[in-house]
C-alpha cells in the first residue's frame, strides 16, 4: 500500500490511546465518543494515519487481556471507519486483536514486538496482507528498562535486529513491500542510545524499508530538559526529534501533537527544497 506514504515528506501518524487512563470518565460510549473527537481533530490537523492502541506499552505497564483490548479498540475503529477514509493502524502485539482490527477496517498492523509475541504472529501478518511495523525492543514492556546492558553499537545492533525480523517476516510470507521498520525510541534504551539512534537513523532507513520513528513526549526529552518532567511540557523536544528523524529519512512520524508537527514539517521542507 505505497500510497500510505507520501514521497515528499514523512506521513504523520497521530496517536490515539484508548486506555482507561486516557479516556476514563463516563463509561464506554463516552470513551468511544471522546476518542472519535480526538481522532477527527488530528485528521483535521493533518494526520495521515491514526494509530489506535488499547494496551499501554509504557515502561512498567501491566498487560491487558485480549477481550479487554478488543472491547477498547474495535468500537473506535468501526466509528472512525464510518466517518473517515483516513488510514488506521492498530497498535497491538496480539495477532487476534490485529486480525479483528483489520476486519473492522484498520489498514496497518503496528507491532512493538516485531512479530515475537505469539507463535502465530508472523503467519497472521502474512495472511492479513497489510503493512506491518516491526519495532526494535529488548525484553518486553515490563522488563525493558530494567535490562539495560550497554549496546556495543546501538545503531548497528538495532539495524541488525530489524534486518533479522524483516527476514523472518518475509520467510513467513509477508511481502517485502508491506514491511516497515522502527528503531523503538525509548524501549529499553538509555538517553545516549535514543540520541545515537536518532542521529544515525539514516543507517536504518538505508536498509531499504520505510522507517517509522516515534519519540513524541518520551521520557528522554525530560532527561535533556528537567523542566519537561510532565509529558505535556515535551512539545518542543518532540518536534525537534521528529524533524531530526525526517532529516534521517523517516517515512512516518508517530506523534501526539499533529498540528505542530505538520507545521514544523512544512518549514523543514521549505528550507530543504525551495530554490528561491
Ligand atoms: N511507542 C509507543 C507505543 N507504540 N509503536 C511504534 N511503532 N513505535 C513507537 O515508538 C511506539 C509505538 C509508546 O507507547 P506509550 O508509552 O504507551 O505511549 P504513547 O502511546 O502515548 O506514545
XYZ file of N, CA and C and ligand atoms in Angstrom:
850
model
N 0.855 -1.204 0.000
C 0.000 0.000 0.000
C 0.884 1.245 0.000
N 1.562 1.446 -1.146
C 2.551 2.509 -1.228
C 1.925 3.890 -1.041
N 0.624 4.025 -1.381
C 0.008 5.350 -1.281
C -0.232 5.791 0.159
N 0.072 4.933 1.128
C 0.013 5.360 2.524
C 1.153 6.314 2.827
N 2.184 6.289 1.998
C 3.410 7.024 2.310
C 3.688 8.077 1.252
N 3.431 9.361 1.566
C 3.740 10.391 0.574
C 5.242 10.414 0.295
N 5.648 10.616 -0.980
C 7.070 10.584 -1.279
C 7.816 11.833 -0.799
N 7.105 12.954 -0.668
C 7.811 14.230 -0.480
C 8.092 14.586 0.975
N 7.417 13.950 1.883
C 7.637 14.245 3.306
C 7.152 13.066 4.130
N 7.600 12.961 5.387
C 7.096 11.859 6.203
C 5.587 11.995 6.433
N 4.899 10.870 6.475
C 3.489 10.856 6.881
C 3.418 11.121 8.381
N 2.330 11.753 8.798
C 2.129 11.976 10.237
C 1.129 10.946 10.752
N 1.580 10.178 11.734
C 0.722 9.187 12.390
C 0.306 9.774 13.741
N -0.978 10.070 13.881
C -1.478 10.641 15.140
C -1.806 9.541 16.127
N -1.375 9.716 17.361
C -1.534 8.675 18.393
C -2.887 8.804 19.081
N -3.625 7.707 19.093
C -4.905 7.673 19.796
C -4.874 6.508 20.780
N -4.672 6.842 22.028
C -4.657 5.794 23.061
C -6.057 5.599 23.603
N -6.550 4.377 23.527
C -7.867 4.087 24.072
C -7.669 3.194 25.289
N -7.032 3.763 26.293
C -6.766 3.036 27.530
C -7.531 3.751 28.639
N -7.823 3.063 29.747
C -8.647 3.693 30.785
C -8.053 5.012 31.281
N -6.731 5.095 31.314
C -6.146 6.339 31.806
C -6.267 7.471 30.775
N -6.484 7.130 29.486
C -6.621 8.212 28.512
C -8.048 8.771 28.451
N -9.067 7.898 28.483
C -10.464 8.386 28.402
C -11.278 7.663 29.460
N -11.101 7.981 30.721
C -11.695 7.133 31.749
C -13.141 7.485 32.063
N -13.418 8.747 32.298
C -14.710 9.074 32.902
C -15.867 8.884 31.923
N -16.969 8.342 32.423
C -18.198 8.325 31.650
C -18.521 7.047 30.929
N -17.743 5.998 31.112
C -18.108 4.706 30.522
C -17.665 4.541 29.085
N -18.044 3.391 28.521
C -17.515 3.000 27.206
C -17.961 3.901 26.058
N -19.268 4.277 26.045
C -19.731 5.098 24.921
C -19.077 6.464 24.955
N -19.001 7.021 26.159
C -18.349 8.325 26.301
C -16.885 8.218 25.894
N -16.254 7.098 26.255
C -14.844 6.905 25.904
C -14.697 6.808 24.389
N -15.637 6.070 23.759
C -15.561 5.935 22.300
C -15.771 7.298 21.634
N -16.737 8.075 22.123
C -17.011 9.380 21.514
C -15.847 10.336 21.710
N -15.238 10.288 22.888
C -14.089 11.165 23.135
C -12.919 10.781 22.231
N -12.723 9.481 22.053
C -11.654 9.015 21.169
C -11.921 9.460 19.733
N -13.176 9.355 19.312
C -13.548 9.791 17.960
C -13.270 11.284 17.765
N -13.662 12.074 18.757
C -13.424 13.533 18.643
C -11.935 13.805 18.497
N -11.157 13.112 19.291
C -9.707 13.347 19.201
C -9.155 12.892 17.851
N -9.647 11.762 17.355
C -9.184 11.270 16.053
C -9.544 12.270 14.955
N -10.784 12.755 14.962
C -11.207 13.683 13.909
C -10.422 14.993 13.996
N -10.111 15.419 15.221
C -9.311 16.644 15.380
C -7.919 16.429 14.788
N -7.335 15.267 15.035
C -5.988 15.008 14.493
C -6.030 14.948 12.961
N -7.097 14.381 12.416
C -7.220 14.314 10.949
C -7.321 15.739 10.382
N -8.124 16.590 11.028
C -8.240 17.999 10.600
C -6.887 18.691 10.628
N -6.075 18.327 11.598
C -4.778 18.997 11.763
C -3.714 18.446 10.814
N -4.042 17.387 10.077
C -3.089 16.896 9.082
C -2.551 15.498 9.314
N -3.188 14.746 10.210
C -2.723 13.360 10.398
C -3.036 12.543 9.147
N -2.083 11.762 8.688
C -2.269 10.892 7.519
C -2.687 9.493 7.928
N -2.383 9.131 9.170
C -2.704 7.807 9.713
C -3.097 8.026 11.178
N -4.075 7.258 11.665
C -4.407 7.291 13.101
C -3.994 5.939 13.697
N -3.146 6.003 14.716
C -2.641 4.786 15.364
C -3.432 4.544 16.644
N -4.222 3.471 16.647
C -5.114 3.192 17.774
C -4.529 2.081 18.635
N -4.375 2.367 19.922
C -3.819 1.369 20.830
C -4.687 1.215 22.064
N -4.904 -0.029 22.483
C -5.720 -0.292 23.663
C -4.934 -0.890 24.808
N -3.606 -0.973 24.623
C -2.757 -1.501 25.697
C -1.539 -0.604 25.802
N -1.301 -0.032 26.974
C -0.128 0.830 27.118
C 1.136 -0.009 27.071
N 2.128 0.514 26.352
C 3.423 -0.173 26.338
C 4.453 0.626 27.115
N 3.970 1.611 27.877
C 4.867 2.423 28.695
C 5.678 1.517 29.621
N 6.956 1.861 29.858
C 7.766 1.008 30.738
C 7.056 0.723 32.059
N 7.017 -0.567 32.437
C 6.416 -0.954 33.712
C 4.921 -1.189 33.644
N 4.307 -1.005 32.460
C 2.855 -1.122 32.378
C 2.419 -2.586 32.422
N 1.170 -2.797 32.883
C 0.633 -4.157 33.002
C -0.033 -4.572 31.696
N 0.088 -5.859 31.346
C -0.622 -6.319 30.141
C -2.137 -6.298 30.354
N -2.908 -6.194 29.271
C -4.365 -6.311 29.386
C -4.806 -7.558 28.614
N -6.001 -8.067 28.978
C -6.484 -9.290 28.325
C -6.906 -8.968 26.895
N -6.959 -10.039 26.089
C -7.367 -9.874 24.699
C -8.798 -9.321 24.606
N -9.691 -9.848 25.454
C -11.088 -9.403 25.408
C -11.192 -7.915 25.738
N -10.442 -7.503 26.746
C -10.476 -6.093 27.149
C -9.913 -5.194 26.039
N -8.823 -5.644 25.447
C -8.215 -4.843 24.374
C -9.183 -4.719 23.190
N -9.832 -5.824 22.833
C -10.803 -5.788 21.726
C -11.952 -4.842 22.047
N -12.434 -4.909 23.288
C -13.530 -4.028 23.717
C -13.167 -2.561 23.604
N -11.911 -2.273 23.834
C -11.474 -0.872 23.784
C -11.331 -0.379 22.345
N -10.684 -1.194 21.489
C -10.279 -0.651 20.186
C -11.299 -0.853 19.061
N -12.016 -1.976 19.060
C -12.864 -2.277 17.892
C -13.978 -1.222 17.694
N -14.704 -0.836 18.764
C -15.750 0.179 18.538
C -15.184 1.494 17.998
N -13.976 1.837 18.403
C -13.378 3.096 17.926
C -12.998 2.967 16.454
N -12.445 1.814 16.075
C -12.088 1.616 14.653
C -13.352 1.665 13.795
N -14.412 1.001 14.250
C -15.656 0.997 13.462
C -16.233 2.405 13.337
N -16.223 3.137 14.440
C -16.775 4.502 14.407
C -15.949 5.389 13.495
N -14.645 5.236 13.561
C -13.764 6.063 12.726
C -13.948 5.697 11.249
N -14.026 4.413 10.974
C -14.217 3.963 9.595
C -15.515 4.525 9.001
N -16.536 4.638 9.865
C -17.829 5.140 9.380
C -17.750 6.618 9.003
N -16.785 7.347 9.571
C -16.740 8.800 9.359
C -15.603 9.268 8.483
N -14.585 8.443 8.286
C -13.391 8.940 7.614
C -12.690 7.821 6.858
N -12.054 8.200 5.747
C -11.286 7.209 4.977
C -9.809 7.226 5.377
N -9.457 8.024 6.371
C -8.054 8.106 6.795
C -7.556 6.734 7.267
N -6.396 6.316 6.777
C -5.867 5.022 7.203
C -5.698 4.916 8.721
N -5.930 3.729 9.213
C -5.848 3.452 10.655
C -4.811 2.353 10.860
N -3.972 2.523 11.885
C -3.125 1.409 12.271
C -3.550 0.927 13.645
N -3.366 -0.361 13.875
C -3.698 -0.945 15.170
C -2.394 -1.260 15.890
N -2.226 -0.625 17.044
C -1.020 -0.803 17.854
C -1.291 -1.938 18.833
N -0.894 -3.130 18.460
C -1.134 -4.290 19.328
C -0.054 -5.327 19.096
N 0.228 -6.099 20.142
C 1.143 -7.225 19.955
C 0.382 -8.535 19.752
N -0.939 -8.493 19.913
C -1.724 -9.739 19.868
C -2.281 -9.975 18.463
N -1.920 -11.131 17.856
C -2.409 -11.389 16.495
C -3.931 -11.385 16.390
N -4.631 -11.875 17.422
C -6.100 -11.921 17.329
C -6.682 -10.505 17.316
N -6.037 -9.588 18.056
C -6.521 -8.197 18.050
C -6.228 -7.565 16.693
N -5.049 -7.852 16.150
C -4.712 -7.313 14.823
C -5.724 -7.811 13.796
N -6.031 -9.083 13.858
C -6.960 -9.670 12.889
C -8.337 -9.005 12.987
N -8.844 -8.855 14.213
C -10.167 -8.236 14.388
C -10.145 -6.770 13.958
N -9.050 -6.094 14.251
C -8.949 -4.676 13.892
C -8.925 -4.500 12.377
N -8.175 -5.344 11.699
C -8.122 -5.257 10.230
C -9.508 -5.598 9.671
N -10.151 -6.582 10.276
C -11.519 -6.932 9.868
C -12.488 -5.773 10.047
N -12.252 -4.947 11.066
C -13.130 -3.802 11.343
C -12.744 -2.582 10.509
N -11.679 -2.709 9.703
C -11.358 -1.607 8.795
C -9.993 -0.971 8.985
N -9.188 -1.465 9.929
C -7.830 -0.913 10.070
C -6.981 -1.340 8.874
N -5.927 -0.573 8.618
C -5.136 -0.775 7.393
C -3.701 -1.208 7.627
N -3.216 -1.078 8.865
C -1.797 -1.321 9.167
C -1.739 -2.012 10.529
N -0.804 -2.974 10.675
C -0.558 -3.566 11.996
C 0.757 -3.004 12.533
N 0.656 -2.336 13.676
C 1.827 -1.782 14.351
C 2.158 -2.684 15.530
N 3.251 -3.454 15.425
C 3.571 -4.449 16.466
C 4.915 -4.118 17.115
N 4.859 -3.634 18.354
C 6.100 -3.256 19.040
C 6.984 -4.466 19.362
N 6.447 -5.667 19.222
C 7.277 -6.852 19.474
C 7.870 -7.432 18.189
N 7.604 -6.779 17.060
C 8.146 -7.241 15.773
C 7.815 -8.709 15.505
N 6.556 -9.061 15.771
C 6.035 -10.423 15.495
C 6.686 -11.498 16.366
N 7.103 -11.113 17.601
C 7.693 -12.104 18.507
C 6.767 -12.472 19.651
N 5.595 -11.804 19.768
C 4.747 -12.029 20.947
C 4.114 -13.415 20.940
N 3.620 -13.833 19.798
C 2.924 -15.134 19.738
C 3.487 -15.958 18.590
N 3.377 -17.278 18.728
C 3.896 -18.155 17.668
C 3.237 -17.883 16.321
N 1.947 -17.505 16.371
C 1.244 -17.314 15.095
C 1.303 -15.864 14.605
N 2.117 -15.033 15.237
C 2.203 -13.629 14.781
C 2.683 -13.521 13.332
N 3.829 -14.163 12.969
C 4.299 -13.990 11.585
C 3.293 -14.496 10.547
N 2.697 -15.671 10.813
C 1.731 -16.214 9.839
C 0.510 -15.304 9.741
N 0.104 -14.722 10.870
C -1.054 -13.822 10.835
C -0.733 -12.580 9.993
N 0.465 -12.045 10.178
C 0.853 -10.858 9.392
C 0.826 -11.192 7.901
N 1.328 -12.370 7.550
C 1.342 -12.772 6.137
C -0.086 -12.875 5.606
N -0.947 -13.473 6.409
C -2.324 -13.684 5.964
C -3.087 -12.367 5.840
N -2.844 -11.436 6.767
C -3.594 -10.176 6.731
C -3.216 -9.351 5.503
N -1.944 -9.446 5.088
C -1.545 -8.784 3.850
C -1.555 -7.267 3.901
N -1.398 -6.697 5.096
C -1.335 -5.233 5.240
C 0.072 -4.862 5.707
N 0.447 -3.567 5.605
C 1.752 -3.184 6.142
C 1.882 -3.540 7.621
N 3.069 -4.020 7.980
C 3.340 -4.400 9.363
C 4.555 -3.602 9.841
N 4.412 -2.946 10.993
C 5.534 -2.202 11.579
C 6.281 -3.144 12.507
N 7.555 -3.355 12.234
C 8.410 -4.198 13.074
C 9.290 -3.270 13.910
N 9.074 -3.259 15.218
C 9.816 -2.339 16.083
C 10.875 -3.062 16.896
N 11.965 -2.365 17.150
C 13.022 -2.925 17.995
C 12.723 -2.690 19.473
N 12.811 -3.747 20.244
C 12.686 -3.637 21.701
C 13.457 -4.793 22.313
N 14.186 -4.510 23.401
C 14.796 -5.622 24.139
C 13.876 -5.969 25.291
N 13.622 -7.234 25.507
C 12.726 -7.641 26.583
C 11.296 -7.264 26.235
N 10.416 -7.175 27.232
C 9.046 -6.744 26.982
C 8.807 -5.483 27.792
N 7.624 -4.847 27.625
C 7.427 -3.556 28.292
C 7.619 -3.596 29.806
N 7.411 -4.761 30.423
C 7.567 -4.850 31.873
C 9.029 -4.852 32.302
N 9.866 -5.409 31.465
C 11.249 -5.609 31.900
C 12.256 -4.715 31.180
N 11.826 -4.025 30.125
C 12.835 -3.473 29.212
C 13.749 -2.428 29.857
N 13.218 -1.618 30.788
C 14.098 -0.599 31.353
C 15.036 -1.180 32.402
N 14.636 -2.344 32.972
C 15.485 -2.978 33.986
C 16.705 -3.638 33.327
N 16.568 -3.902 32.040
C 17.545 -4.731 31.345
C 18.370 -3.856 30.407
N 19.195 -3.012 30.993
C 19.887 -2.034 30.164
C 21.379 -2.332 30.042
N 21.710 -3.549 29.650
C 23.114 -3.826 29.336
C 23.506 -2.913 28.181
N 24.711 -2.311 28.251
C 25.063 -1.382 27.175
C 25.135 -2.089 25.821
N 24.775 -1.360 24.796
C 24.936 -1.888 23.432
C 26.393 -1.699 23.022
N 26.864 -2.563 22.135
C 28.185 -2.357 21.529
C 28.146 -1.118 20.666
N 27.191 -1.139 19.749
C 26.985 -0.036 18.816
C 25.486 -0.060 18.561
N 24.778 0.832 19.249
C 23.315 0.699 19.273
C 22.713 0.762 17.870
N 23.243 1.616 17.011
C 22.639 1.750 15.681
C 22.853 0.459 14.879
N 24.076 -0.066 14.928
C 24.355 -1.316 14.199
C 23.549 -2.469 14.789
N 23.442 -2.522 16.126
C 22.682 -3.610 16.765
C 21.208 -3.562 16.363
N 20.631 -2.357 16.408
C 19.209 -2.213 16.067
C 18.995 -2.536 14.592
N 19.898 -2.062 13.742
C 19.772 -2.339 12.302
C 19.851 -3.851 12.052
N 20.756 -4.524 12.768
C 20.902 -5.974 12.570
C 19.641 -6.700 13.053
N 19.121 -6.277 14.204
C 17.886 -6.887 14.718
C 16.746 -6.716 13.713
N 16.592 -5.491 13.209
C 15.466 -5.216 12.304
C 15.621 -5.977 10.988
N 16.853 -6.100 10.519
C 17.098 -6.891 9.309
C 16.672 -8.338 9.546
N 17.011 -8.854 10.719
C 16.628 -10.231 11.068
C 15.118 -10.395 11.138
N 14.440 -9.423 11.736
C 12.977 -9.531 11.853
C 12.297 -9.382 10.494
N 12.857 -8.524 9.649
C 12.297 -8.386 8.296
C 12.462 -9.716 7.551
N 13.618 -10.350 7.740
C 13.861 -11.650 7.096
C 12.879 -12.698 7.607
N 12.642 -12.703 8.917
C 11.701 -13.682 9.489
C 10.292 -13.436 8.955
N 9.927 -12.164 8.832
C 8.583 -11.853 8.320
C 8.468 -12.327 6.873
N 9.491 -12.035 6.086
C 9.450 -12.473 4.678
C 9.397 -13.994 4.578
N 10.173 -14.660 5.440
C 10.190 -16.129 5.410
C 8.809 -16.689 5.739
N 8.035 -15.935 6.556
C 6.692 -16.408 6.917
C 5.665 -16.046 5.856
N 6.107 -15.297 4.839
C 5.178 -14.999 3.750
C 4.709 -13.554 3.679
N 5.262 -12.686 4.536
C 4.911 -11.256 4.456
C 5.617 -10.683 3.229
N 4.885 -9.934 2.412
C 5.564 -9.426 1.217
C 6.437 -8.234 1.612
N 7.549 -8.126 0.913
C 8.575 -7.155 1.261
C 8.033 -5.732 1.320
N 7.134 -5.401 0.399
C 6.637 -4.014 0.374
C 5.685 -3.719 1.532
N 5.324 -4.723 2.306
C 4.478 -4.486 3.478
C 5.284 -4.368 4.774
N 6.608 -4.347 4.680
C 7.419 -4.313 5.899
C 7.922 -2.896 6.175
N 7.580 -2.366 7.356
C 8.085 -1.081 7.835
C 8.922 -1.362 9.083
N 9.957 -0.580 9.287
C 10.847 -0.782 10.441
C 10.805 0.418 11.379
N 11.128 0.164 12.651
C 11.061 1.224 13.661
C 12.152 0.956 14.706
N 13.019 1.939 14.979
C 14.108 1.701 15.939
C 13.627 1.608 17.390
N 12.373 1.948 17.678
C 11.857 1.771 19.038
C 12.464 2.735 20.051
N 12.335 4.008 19.747
C 12.873 5.023 20.666
C 12.230 4.843 22.045
N 13.080 4.807 23.089
C 12.578 4.721 24.464
C 12.288 3.317 24.952
N 12.407 2.330 24.094
C 12.115 0.950 24.514
C 13.420 0.264 24.922
N 13.708 0.258 26.221
C 14.927 -0.385 26.718
C 16.177 0.314 26.254
N 16.120 1.646 26.181
C 17.274 2.394 25.680
C 17.610 3.556 26.597
N 18.901 3.831 26.700
C 19.348 4.957 27.519
C 19.183 6.253 26.721
N 19.381 7.359 27.407
C 19.355 8.653 26.710
C 20.330 8.648 25.533
N 21.554 8.195 25.795
C 22.572 8.206 24.723
C 22.161 7.294 23.568
N 21.526 6.160 23.884
C 21.052 5.251 22.826
C 20.007 5.946 21.952
N 19.057 6.621 22.606
C 17.999 7.302 21.844
C 18.588 8.395 20.952
N 19.568 9.103 21.481
C 20.198 10.169 20.677
C 20.971 9.556 19.508
N 21.710 8.493 19.779
C 22.508 7.869 18.713
C 21.603 7.318 17.614
N 20.471 6.728 18.008
C 19.557 6.166 17.001
C 18.919 7.266 16.154
N 18.631 8.382 16.780
C 18.035 9.490 16.024
C 19.084 10.082 15.079
N 20.270 10.286 15.605
C 21.375 10.829 14.798
C 21.721 9.875 13.644
N 21.660 8.586 13.926
C 22.087 7.585 12.947
C 20.934 6.945 12.197
N 19.782 7.607 12.175
C 18.596 6.981 11.578
C 18.809 6.602 10.120
N 19.674 7.349 9.421
C 19.928 7.064 8.005
C 20.392 5.612 7.815
N 21.160 5.113 8.795
C 21.641 3.729 8.708
C 20.466 2.736 8.723
N 19.396 3.115 9.407
C 18.208 2.250 9.430
C 17.389 2.468 8.157
N 17.233 3.731 7.738
C 16.413 3.957 6.534
C 17.118 3.414 5.289
N 18.446 3.312 5.334
C 19.188 2.742 4.207
C 18.996 1.222 4.068
N 18.343 0.590 5.042
C 18.089 -0.851 4.921
C 17.087 -1.133 3.797
N 16.377 -0.079 3.367
C 15.514 -0.256 2.192
C 14.040 -0.471 2.500
N 13.650 -0.291 3.757
C 12.241 -0.385 4.133
C 11.807 0.978 4.677
N 10.523 1.333 4.552
C 10.067 2.572 5.182
C 10.328 2.527 6.692
N 10.787 3.648 7.244
C 11.078 3.708 8.680
C 10.062 4.595 9.390
N 9.525 4.057 10.484
C 8.631 4.812 11.359
C 9.447 5.227 12.582
N 9.247 6.463 13.034
C 10.016 6.974 14.175
C 9.047 7.600 15.170
N 9.178 7.218 16.438
C 8.286 7.751 17.464
C 9.032 8.170 18.711
N 9.187 9.486 18.884
C 9.841 9.989 20.102
C 8.899 10.892 20.887
N 7.666 11.017 20.394
C 6.751 12.027 20.919
C 6.548 11.893 22.427
N 6.826 12.960 23.146
C 6.603 13.080 24.608
C 7.345 12.023 25.421
N 8.359 11.402 24.854
C 9.019 10.323 25.598
C 9.956 10.874 26.667
N 10.300 9.984 27.595
C 10.995 10.387 28.822
C 12.383 10.963 28.557
N 13.043 10.551 27.468
C 14.409 11.038 27.258
C 14.433 12.557 27.094
N 13.291 13.118 26.660
C 13.230 14.587 26.496
C 13.407 15.262 27.863
N 12.808 14.663 28.885
C 12.931 15.238 30.232
C 14.340 15.061 30.792
N 15.075 14.081 30.265
C 16.456 13.904 30.733
C 17.345 15.022 30.182
N 16.925 15.608 29.061
C 17.676 16.730 28.498
C 17.166 18.059 29.022
N 15.889 18.078 29.448
C 15.281 19.308 29.961
C 14.457 18.980 31.197
N 15.068 19.116 32.362
C 14.355 18.758 33.593
C 13.053 19.538 33.781
N 12.892 20.671 33.095
C 11.626 21.417 33.207
C 10.495 20.695 32.484
N 10.824 19.647 31.728
C 9.811 18.908 30.960
C 9.427 17.620 31.672
N 9.357 17.666 32.979
C 9.026 16.479 33.748
C 7.637 15.948 33.379
N 6.695 16.859 33.174
C 5.349 16.431 32.778
C 5.298 16.228 31.262
N 4.568 15.184 30.816
C 4.537 14.877 29.370
C 3.999 16.046 28.552
N 3.115 16.827 29.157
C 2.524 17.948 28.423
C 3.566 19.023 28.109
N 4.695 18.976 28.784
C 5.735 20.002 28.574
C 6.836 19.536 27.626
N 6.559 18.511 26.838
C 7.620 17.955 25.982
C 7.402 18.229 24.486
N 6.604 19.257 24.175
C 6.283 19.532 22.773
C 7.511 19.944 21.969
N 8.270 20.888 22.508
C 9.442 21.372 21.766
C 10.424 20.248 21.462
N 10.685 19.444 22.466
C 11.619 18.328 22.275
C 11.079 17.293 21.303
N 9.765 17.075 21.354
C 9.150 16.089 20.451
C 9.282 16.544 19.006
N 9.043 17.837 18.767
C 9.117 18.360 17.398
C 10.570 18.341 16.913
N 11.487 18.705 17.788
C 12.908 18.680 17.397
C 13.326 17.276 16.973
N 12.928 16.284 17.755
C 13.301 14.897 17.427
C 12.640 14.467 16.121
N 11.378 14.872 15.912
C 10.674 14.487 14.685
C 11.385 15.060 13.456
N 11.829 16.296 13.544
C 12.500 16.907 12.391
C 13.863 16.241 12.152
N 14.563 15.927 13.216
C 15.834 15.202 13.044
C 15.583 13.860 12.355
N 14.484 13.210 12.707
C 14.160 11.920 12.082
C 13.782 12.104 10.612
N 13.058 13.169 10.320
C 12.715 13.446 8.914
C 14.006 13.601 8.110
N 14.950 14.306 8.694
C 16.250 14.510 8.050
C 16.974 13.176 7.826
N 16.747 12.244 8.723
C 17.386 10.927 8.628
C 16.607 9.943 7.769
N 15.573 10.412 7.088
C 14.880 9.548 6.135
C 13.633 8.864 6.665
N 13.145 9.252 7.860
C 11.915 8.623 8.372
C 10.773 8.865 7.395
N 9.937 7.846 7.199
C 8.786 7.990 6.296
C 7.478 8.178 7.066
N 7.500 7.867 8.365
C 6.314 8.046 9.200
C 6.767 8.574 10.552
N 6.078 9.610 11.049
C 6.376 10.146 12.380
C 5.162 9.896 13.265
N 5.373 9.156 14.353
C 4.275 8.833 15.280
C 4.252 9.899 16.375
N 3.194 10.711 16.390
C 3.194 11.888 17.272
C 1.848 12.099 17.969
N 1.903 12.778 19.116
C 0.680 13.228 19.776
C 0.234 14.582 19.228
N 1.194 15.446 18.911
C 0.896 16.840 18.576
C 0.956 17.024 17.062
N -0.185 16.749 16.422
C -0.216 16.682 14.966
C -0.041 18.062 14.336
N -0.778 19.059 14.803
C -0.732 20.381 14.161
C 0.685 20.946 14.205
N 1.326 20.844 15.341
C 2.668 21.414 15.500
C 3.686 20.654 14.651
N 3.523 19.340 14.564
C 4.447 18.549 13.743
C 4.230 18.867 12.264
N 2.970 19.019 11.858
C 2.677 19.348 10.451
C 3.311 20.696 10.091
N 3.201 21.666 10.989
C 3.796 22.980 10.706
C 5.319 22.879 10.626
N 5.896 22.150 11.557
C 7.361 22.004 11.543
C 7.824 21.348 10.248
N 7.070 20.359 9.768
C 7.448 19.686 8.512
C 7.344 20.632 7.325
N 6.349 21.524 7.332
C 6.228 22.499 6.236
C 7.458 23.403 6.193
N 7.867 23.870 7.352
C 9.031 24.766 7.400
C 10.296 23.995 7.005
N 10.432 22.792 7.514
C 11.600 21.953 7.181
C 11.693 21.712 5.679
N 10.537 21.385 5.067
C 10.546 21.122 3.610
C 10.888 22.361 2.826
N 10.357 23.505 3.251
C 10.626 24.747 2.513
C 12.114 25.083 2.588
N 12.699 24.905 3.751
C 14.136 25.191 3.900
C 14.949 24.260 3.005
N 14.537 23.009 2.971
C 15.291 21.991 2.254
C 15.128 22.112 0.745
N 13.888 22.361 0.285
C 13.571 22.163 -1.131
C 13.470 23.434 -1.955
N 13.162 24.566 -1.343
C 12.900 25.750 -2.168
C 14.189 26.332 -2.678
N 14.183 26.647 -3.940
C 15.421 27.126 -4.545
C 15.504 28.652 -4.513
N 14.349 29.312 -4.266
C 14.343 30.786 -4.308
C 14.868 31.379 -3.008
N 5.829 3.928 21.121
C 4.813 3.664 21.968
C 3.771 2.843 21.580
N 3.740 2.286 20.356
N 4.743 1.968 18.250
C 5.754 2.189 17.419
N 5.757 1.633 16.205
N 6.822 2.990 17.752
C 6.881 3.584 18.972
O 7.900 4.290 19.231
C 5.827 3.366 19.897
C 4.753 2.527 19.491
C 4.854 4.267 23.310
O 3.704 3.941 23.928
P 3.206 4.538 25.258
O 4.374 4.728 26.135
O 2.111 3.668 25.718
O 2.689 5.966 24.954
P 2.020 6.590 23.691
O 1.223 5.532 23.038
O 1.204 7.712 24.276
O 3.138 7.074 22.839
